[in-house]
Short mmCIF file of C-alpha atoms in Angstrom, two decimals:
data_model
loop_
_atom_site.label_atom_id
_atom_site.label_comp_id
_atom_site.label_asym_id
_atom_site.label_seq_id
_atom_site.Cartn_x
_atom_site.Cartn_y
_atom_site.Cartn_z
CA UNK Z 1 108.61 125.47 49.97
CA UNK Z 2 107.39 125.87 53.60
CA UNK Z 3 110.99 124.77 54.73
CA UNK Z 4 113.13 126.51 52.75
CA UNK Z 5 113.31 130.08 55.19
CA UNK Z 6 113.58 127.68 58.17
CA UNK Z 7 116.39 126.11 56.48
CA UNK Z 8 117.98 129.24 55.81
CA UNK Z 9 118.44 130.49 58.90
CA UNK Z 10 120.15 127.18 59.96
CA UNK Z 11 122.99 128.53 57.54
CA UNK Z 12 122.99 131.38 58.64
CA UNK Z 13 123.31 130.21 62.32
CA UNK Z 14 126.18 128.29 60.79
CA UNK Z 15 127.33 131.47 60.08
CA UNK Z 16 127.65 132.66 63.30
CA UNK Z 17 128.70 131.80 66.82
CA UNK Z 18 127.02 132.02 70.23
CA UNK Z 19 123.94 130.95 71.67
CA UNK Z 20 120.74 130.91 69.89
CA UNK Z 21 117.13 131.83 71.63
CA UNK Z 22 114.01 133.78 71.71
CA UNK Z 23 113.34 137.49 72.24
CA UNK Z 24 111.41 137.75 74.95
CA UNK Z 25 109.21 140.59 73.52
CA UNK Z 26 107.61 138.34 70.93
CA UNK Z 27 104.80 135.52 71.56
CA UNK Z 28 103.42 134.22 68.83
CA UNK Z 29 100.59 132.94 71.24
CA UNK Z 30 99.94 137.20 71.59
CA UNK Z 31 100.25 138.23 68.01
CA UNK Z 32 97.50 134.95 66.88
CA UNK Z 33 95.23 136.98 69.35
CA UNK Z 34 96.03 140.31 67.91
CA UNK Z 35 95.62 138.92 64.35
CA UNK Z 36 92.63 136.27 64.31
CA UNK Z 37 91.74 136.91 61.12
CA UNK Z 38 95.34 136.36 59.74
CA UNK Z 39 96.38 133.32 61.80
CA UNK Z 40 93.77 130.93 60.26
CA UNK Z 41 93.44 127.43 58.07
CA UNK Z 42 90.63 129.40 56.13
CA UNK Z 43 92.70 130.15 52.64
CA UNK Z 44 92.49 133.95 51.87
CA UNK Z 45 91.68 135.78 48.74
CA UNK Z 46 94.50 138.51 48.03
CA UNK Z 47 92.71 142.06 47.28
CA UNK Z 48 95.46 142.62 44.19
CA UNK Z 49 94.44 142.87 40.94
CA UNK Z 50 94.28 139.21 39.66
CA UNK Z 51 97.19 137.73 37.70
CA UNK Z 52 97.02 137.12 33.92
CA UNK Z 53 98.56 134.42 32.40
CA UNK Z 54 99.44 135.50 28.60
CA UNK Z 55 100.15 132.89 26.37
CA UNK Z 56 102.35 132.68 23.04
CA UNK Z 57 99.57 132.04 20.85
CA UNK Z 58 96.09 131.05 21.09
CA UNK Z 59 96.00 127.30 19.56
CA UNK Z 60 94.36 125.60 22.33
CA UNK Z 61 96.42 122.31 24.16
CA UNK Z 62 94.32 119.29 25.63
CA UNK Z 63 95.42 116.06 26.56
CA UNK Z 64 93.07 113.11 27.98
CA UNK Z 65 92.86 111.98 31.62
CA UNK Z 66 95.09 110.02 33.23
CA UNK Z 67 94.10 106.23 34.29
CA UNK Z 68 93.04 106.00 37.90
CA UNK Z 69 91.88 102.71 39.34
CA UNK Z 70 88.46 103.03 41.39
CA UNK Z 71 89.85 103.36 44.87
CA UNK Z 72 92.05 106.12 43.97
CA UNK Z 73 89.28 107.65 41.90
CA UNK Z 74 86.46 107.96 45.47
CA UNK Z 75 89.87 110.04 46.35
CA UNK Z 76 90.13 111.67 43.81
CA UNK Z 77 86.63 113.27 44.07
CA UNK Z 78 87.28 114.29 47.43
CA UNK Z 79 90.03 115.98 46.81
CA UNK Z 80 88.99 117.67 44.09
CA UNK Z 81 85.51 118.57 46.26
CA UNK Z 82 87.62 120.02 48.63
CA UNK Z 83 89.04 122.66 46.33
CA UNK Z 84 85.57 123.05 44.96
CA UNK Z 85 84.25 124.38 48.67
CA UNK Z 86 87.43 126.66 49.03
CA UNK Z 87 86.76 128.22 45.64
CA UNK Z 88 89.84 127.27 44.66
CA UNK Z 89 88.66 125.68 41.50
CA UNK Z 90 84.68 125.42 39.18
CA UNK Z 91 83.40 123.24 37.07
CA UNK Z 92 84.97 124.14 33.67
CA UNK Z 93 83.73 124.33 29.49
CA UNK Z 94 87.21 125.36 28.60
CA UNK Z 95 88.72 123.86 25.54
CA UNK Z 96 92.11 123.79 27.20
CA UNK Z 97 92.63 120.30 29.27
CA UNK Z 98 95.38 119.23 31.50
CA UNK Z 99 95.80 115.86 33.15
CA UNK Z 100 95.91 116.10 36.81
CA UNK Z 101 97.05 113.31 39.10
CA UNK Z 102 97.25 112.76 42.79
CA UNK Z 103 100.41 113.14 45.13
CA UNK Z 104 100.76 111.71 48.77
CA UNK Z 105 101.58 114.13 51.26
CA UNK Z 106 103.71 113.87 54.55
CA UNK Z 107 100.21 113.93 56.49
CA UNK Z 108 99.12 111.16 54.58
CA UNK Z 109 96.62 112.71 52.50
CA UNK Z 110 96.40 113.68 48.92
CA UNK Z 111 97.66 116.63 46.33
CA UNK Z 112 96.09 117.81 43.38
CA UNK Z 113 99.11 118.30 40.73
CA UNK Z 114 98.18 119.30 37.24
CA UNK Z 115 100.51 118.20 34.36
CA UNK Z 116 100.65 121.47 32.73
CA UNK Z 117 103.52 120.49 30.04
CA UNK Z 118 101.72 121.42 26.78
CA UNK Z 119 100.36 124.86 28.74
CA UNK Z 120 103.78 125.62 29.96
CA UNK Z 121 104.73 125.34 26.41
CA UNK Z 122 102.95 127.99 25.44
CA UNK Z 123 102.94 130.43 27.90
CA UNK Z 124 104.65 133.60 27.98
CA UNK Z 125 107.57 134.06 30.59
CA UNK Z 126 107.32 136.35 33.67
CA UNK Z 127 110.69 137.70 34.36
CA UNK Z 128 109.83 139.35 37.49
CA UNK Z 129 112.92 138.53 39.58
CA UNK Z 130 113.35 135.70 41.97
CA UNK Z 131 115.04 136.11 45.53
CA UNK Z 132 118.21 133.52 46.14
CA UNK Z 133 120.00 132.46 49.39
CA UNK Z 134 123.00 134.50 48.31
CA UNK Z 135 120.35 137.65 48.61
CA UNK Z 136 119.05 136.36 51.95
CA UNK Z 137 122.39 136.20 53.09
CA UNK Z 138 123.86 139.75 52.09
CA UNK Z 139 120.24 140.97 53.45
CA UNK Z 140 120.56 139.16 57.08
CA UNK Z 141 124.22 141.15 57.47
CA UNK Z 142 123.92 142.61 60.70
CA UNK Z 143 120.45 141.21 62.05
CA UNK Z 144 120.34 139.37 65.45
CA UNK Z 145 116.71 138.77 65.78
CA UNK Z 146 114.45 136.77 62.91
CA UNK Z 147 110.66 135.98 62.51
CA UNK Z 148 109.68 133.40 59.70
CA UNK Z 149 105.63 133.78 58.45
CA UNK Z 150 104.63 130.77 56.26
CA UNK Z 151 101.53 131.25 53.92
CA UNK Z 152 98.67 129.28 53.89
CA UNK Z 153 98.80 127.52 50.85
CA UNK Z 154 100.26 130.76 49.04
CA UNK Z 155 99.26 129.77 45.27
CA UNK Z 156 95.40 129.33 45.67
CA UNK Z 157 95.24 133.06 47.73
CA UNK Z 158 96.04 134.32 44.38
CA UNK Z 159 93.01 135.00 42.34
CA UNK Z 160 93.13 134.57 38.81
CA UNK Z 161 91.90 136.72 35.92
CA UNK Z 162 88.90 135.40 34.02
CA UNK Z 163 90.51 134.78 30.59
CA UNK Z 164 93.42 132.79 32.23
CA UNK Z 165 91.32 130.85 34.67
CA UNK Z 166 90.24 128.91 30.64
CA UNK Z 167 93.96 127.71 30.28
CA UNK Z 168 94.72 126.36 33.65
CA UNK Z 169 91.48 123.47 32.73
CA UNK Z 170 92.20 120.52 33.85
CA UNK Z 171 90.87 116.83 33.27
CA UNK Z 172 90.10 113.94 35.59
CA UNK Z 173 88.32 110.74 35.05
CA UNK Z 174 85.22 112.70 35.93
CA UNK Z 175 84.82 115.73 34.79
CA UNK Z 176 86.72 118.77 33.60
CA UNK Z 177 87.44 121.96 35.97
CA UNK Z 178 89.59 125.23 35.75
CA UNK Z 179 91.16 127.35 38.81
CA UNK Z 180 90.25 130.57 39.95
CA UNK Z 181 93.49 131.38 42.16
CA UNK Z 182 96.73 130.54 40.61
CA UNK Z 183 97.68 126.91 40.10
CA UNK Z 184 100.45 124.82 41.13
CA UNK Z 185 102.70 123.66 38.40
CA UNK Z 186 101.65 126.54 35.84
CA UNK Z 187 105.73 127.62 34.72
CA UNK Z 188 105.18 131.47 36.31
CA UNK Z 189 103.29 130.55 39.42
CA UNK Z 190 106.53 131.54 41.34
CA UNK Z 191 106.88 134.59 40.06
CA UNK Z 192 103.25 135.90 40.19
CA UNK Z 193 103.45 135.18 43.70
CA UNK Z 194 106.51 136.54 44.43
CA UNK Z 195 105.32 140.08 41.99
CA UNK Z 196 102.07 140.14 44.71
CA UNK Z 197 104.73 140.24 47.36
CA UNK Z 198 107.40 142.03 46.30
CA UNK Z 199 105.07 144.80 45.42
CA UNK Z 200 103.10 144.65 48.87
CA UNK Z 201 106.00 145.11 50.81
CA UNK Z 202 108.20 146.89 47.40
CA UNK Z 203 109.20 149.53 50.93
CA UNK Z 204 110.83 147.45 53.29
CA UNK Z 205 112.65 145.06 51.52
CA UNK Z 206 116.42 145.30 52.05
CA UNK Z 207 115.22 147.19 55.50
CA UNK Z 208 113.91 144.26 57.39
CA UNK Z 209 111.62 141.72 55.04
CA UNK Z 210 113.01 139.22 52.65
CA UNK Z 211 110.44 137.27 51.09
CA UNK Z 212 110.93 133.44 49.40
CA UNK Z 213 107.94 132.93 47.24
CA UNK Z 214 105.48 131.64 49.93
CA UNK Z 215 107.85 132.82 52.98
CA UNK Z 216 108.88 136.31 54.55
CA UNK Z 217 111.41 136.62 57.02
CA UNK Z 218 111.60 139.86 58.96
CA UNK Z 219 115.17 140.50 60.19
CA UNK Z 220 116.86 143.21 61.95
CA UNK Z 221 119.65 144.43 64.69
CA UNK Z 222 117.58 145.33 67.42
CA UNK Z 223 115.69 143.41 69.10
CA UNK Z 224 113.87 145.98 70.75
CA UNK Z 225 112.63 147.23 67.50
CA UNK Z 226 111.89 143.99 65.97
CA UNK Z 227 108.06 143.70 67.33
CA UNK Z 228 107.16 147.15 65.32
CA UNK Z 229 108.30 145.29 62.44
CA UNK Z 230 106.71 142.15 62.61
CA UNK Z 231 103.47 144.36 63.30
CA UNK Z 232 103.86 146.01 60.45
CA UNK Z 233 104.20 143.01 58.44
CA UNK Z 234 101.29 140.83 60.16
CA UNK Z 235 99.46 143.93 59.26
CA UNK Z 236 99.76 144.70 55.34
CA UNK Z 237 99.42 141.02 54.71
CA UNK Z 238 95.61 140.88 56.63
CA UNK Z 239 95.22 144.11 54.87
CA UNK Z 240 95.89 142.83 51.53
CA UNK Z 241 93.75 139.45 52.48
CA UNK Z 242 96.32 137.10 53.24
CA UNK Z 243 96.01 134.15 55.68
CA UNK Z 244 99.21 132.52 57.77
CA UNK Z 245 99.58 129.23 58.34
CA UNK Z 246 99.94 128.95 62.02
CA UNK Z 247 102.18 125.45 62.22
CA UNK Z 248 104.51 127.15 60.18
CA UNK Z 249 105.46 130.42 62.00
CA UNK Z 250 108.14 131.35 64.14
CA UNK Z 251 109.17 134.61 65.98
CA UNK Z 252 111.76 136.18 67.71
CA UNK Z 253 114.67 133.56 67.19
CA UNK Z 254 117.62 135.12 68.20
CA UNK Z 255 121.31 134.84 67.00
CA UNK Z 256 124.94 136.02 69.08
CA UNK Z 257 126.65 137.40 65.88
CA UNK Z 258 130.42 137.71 66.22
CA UNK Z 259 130.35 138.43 62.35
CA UNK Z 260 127.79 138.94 59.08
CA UNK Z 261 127.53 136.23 57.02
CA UNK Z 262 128.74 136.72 53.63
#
């Protein structure tokens, strides 16, 4: 997900013509210091009223755990200790069960990913709209200057209500646990993300946000203005609890636009 903004804008450079660069009024080196709190690898806990997963009926799903041979198992635990000292997931007595599994990463560590197919079954869709590049495109019309902000590992900075933290259980070959922010892999994480953000920034967008699930880009024709903006982005996501992922933030690229991209 992290790339898919970043990607974006290299269609809509294609786009255009002229010389790409960086407005000299941004640094993200200056906003890091202005935001601390916001620019951090601590995960965040979003201040909106948790999301409720609602299912189609309440026959409970389980399934057993997968296989995993001893070496991947001491792994296993760690990974799954990991979450545990974020708060990401507990310890669970839920009748629900899910077999997780491990994923490799680019870094070369490990992913927790749940195989929620008999809970995805089940639950009830959320039809809260979803953003597509054709929207990203008709938004960027006219905008020479872009920031990208990344979130740090969006999902689990959504907390979960109480009742559906019971159906996202999942099993291992050690013990059973449930989240408490919004899972990976659950068939509506995307769009209770995207409902958190669309409604925290419900006032700007089609001025100067567009958000992509886990990604915001804040766009405009002025470059002179563009810093207010960012501001006032940086600004209602700390406000609303949020943390950045600093790796994966960029501001102030600039674009020569002959003509909008359509």
């Amino acid at each position: 997900m992290a790339t898919h903004l970043h990607g974006l804008l290299a269609e809509v450079s294609g786009a255009v013509s002229g010389q790409t660069g960086w407005a000299g009024a941004l640094s993200g080196e200056s906003f890091s210091r202005e935001f601390p709190a916001l620019f951090s690898s601590t995960l965040g806990t979003t201040k909106c009223a948790p999301y409720e997963i609602e299912l189609l009926d309440s026959v409970q799903v389980r399934s057993s755990p997968y296989r995993c041979a001893p070496p991947k198992t001491a792994i296993f635990r760690d990974t799954v200790n990991e979450l545990l000292q974020q708060g990401v997931v507990r310890p669970s007595k839920s009748p629900y069960a899910s077999p997780a599994f491990l994923v490799p990463k680019r870094d070369g560590g490990f992913r927790l990913v749940v195989d929620y197919t008999k809970v995805n079954s089940k639950v009830l869709f959320d039809s809260n709209p979803m953003p597509t590049i054709e929207h990203a495109l008709d938004q960027f019309g006219g905008a020479v200057v872009f920031s990208v902000v990344d979130l740090n590992s969006a999902y689990y900075q959504i907390p979960l209500s109480e009742n559906s933290r019971r159906i996202t259980a999942f099993c291992t070959p050690f013990a059973l646990f449930e989240f408490n922010k919004l899972p990976i892999g659950i068939s509506v994480g995307c769009q209770g993300l995207s409902r958190v953000v669309d409604e925290l920034f419900a006032d700007l967008k089609g001025s100067f946000v567009f958000n992509f699930v886990d990604e915001l880009v804040v766009h405009f024709p002025s470059i002179e203005e563009h810093p207010i903006h960012v501001r006032e982005v940086l600004n209602r996501l700390l406000g609303a609890g949020f943390t950045l992922n600093p790796e994966k933030v960029v501001f102030g690229l600039t674009y020569s636009m002959e003509h909008s991209p359509s």
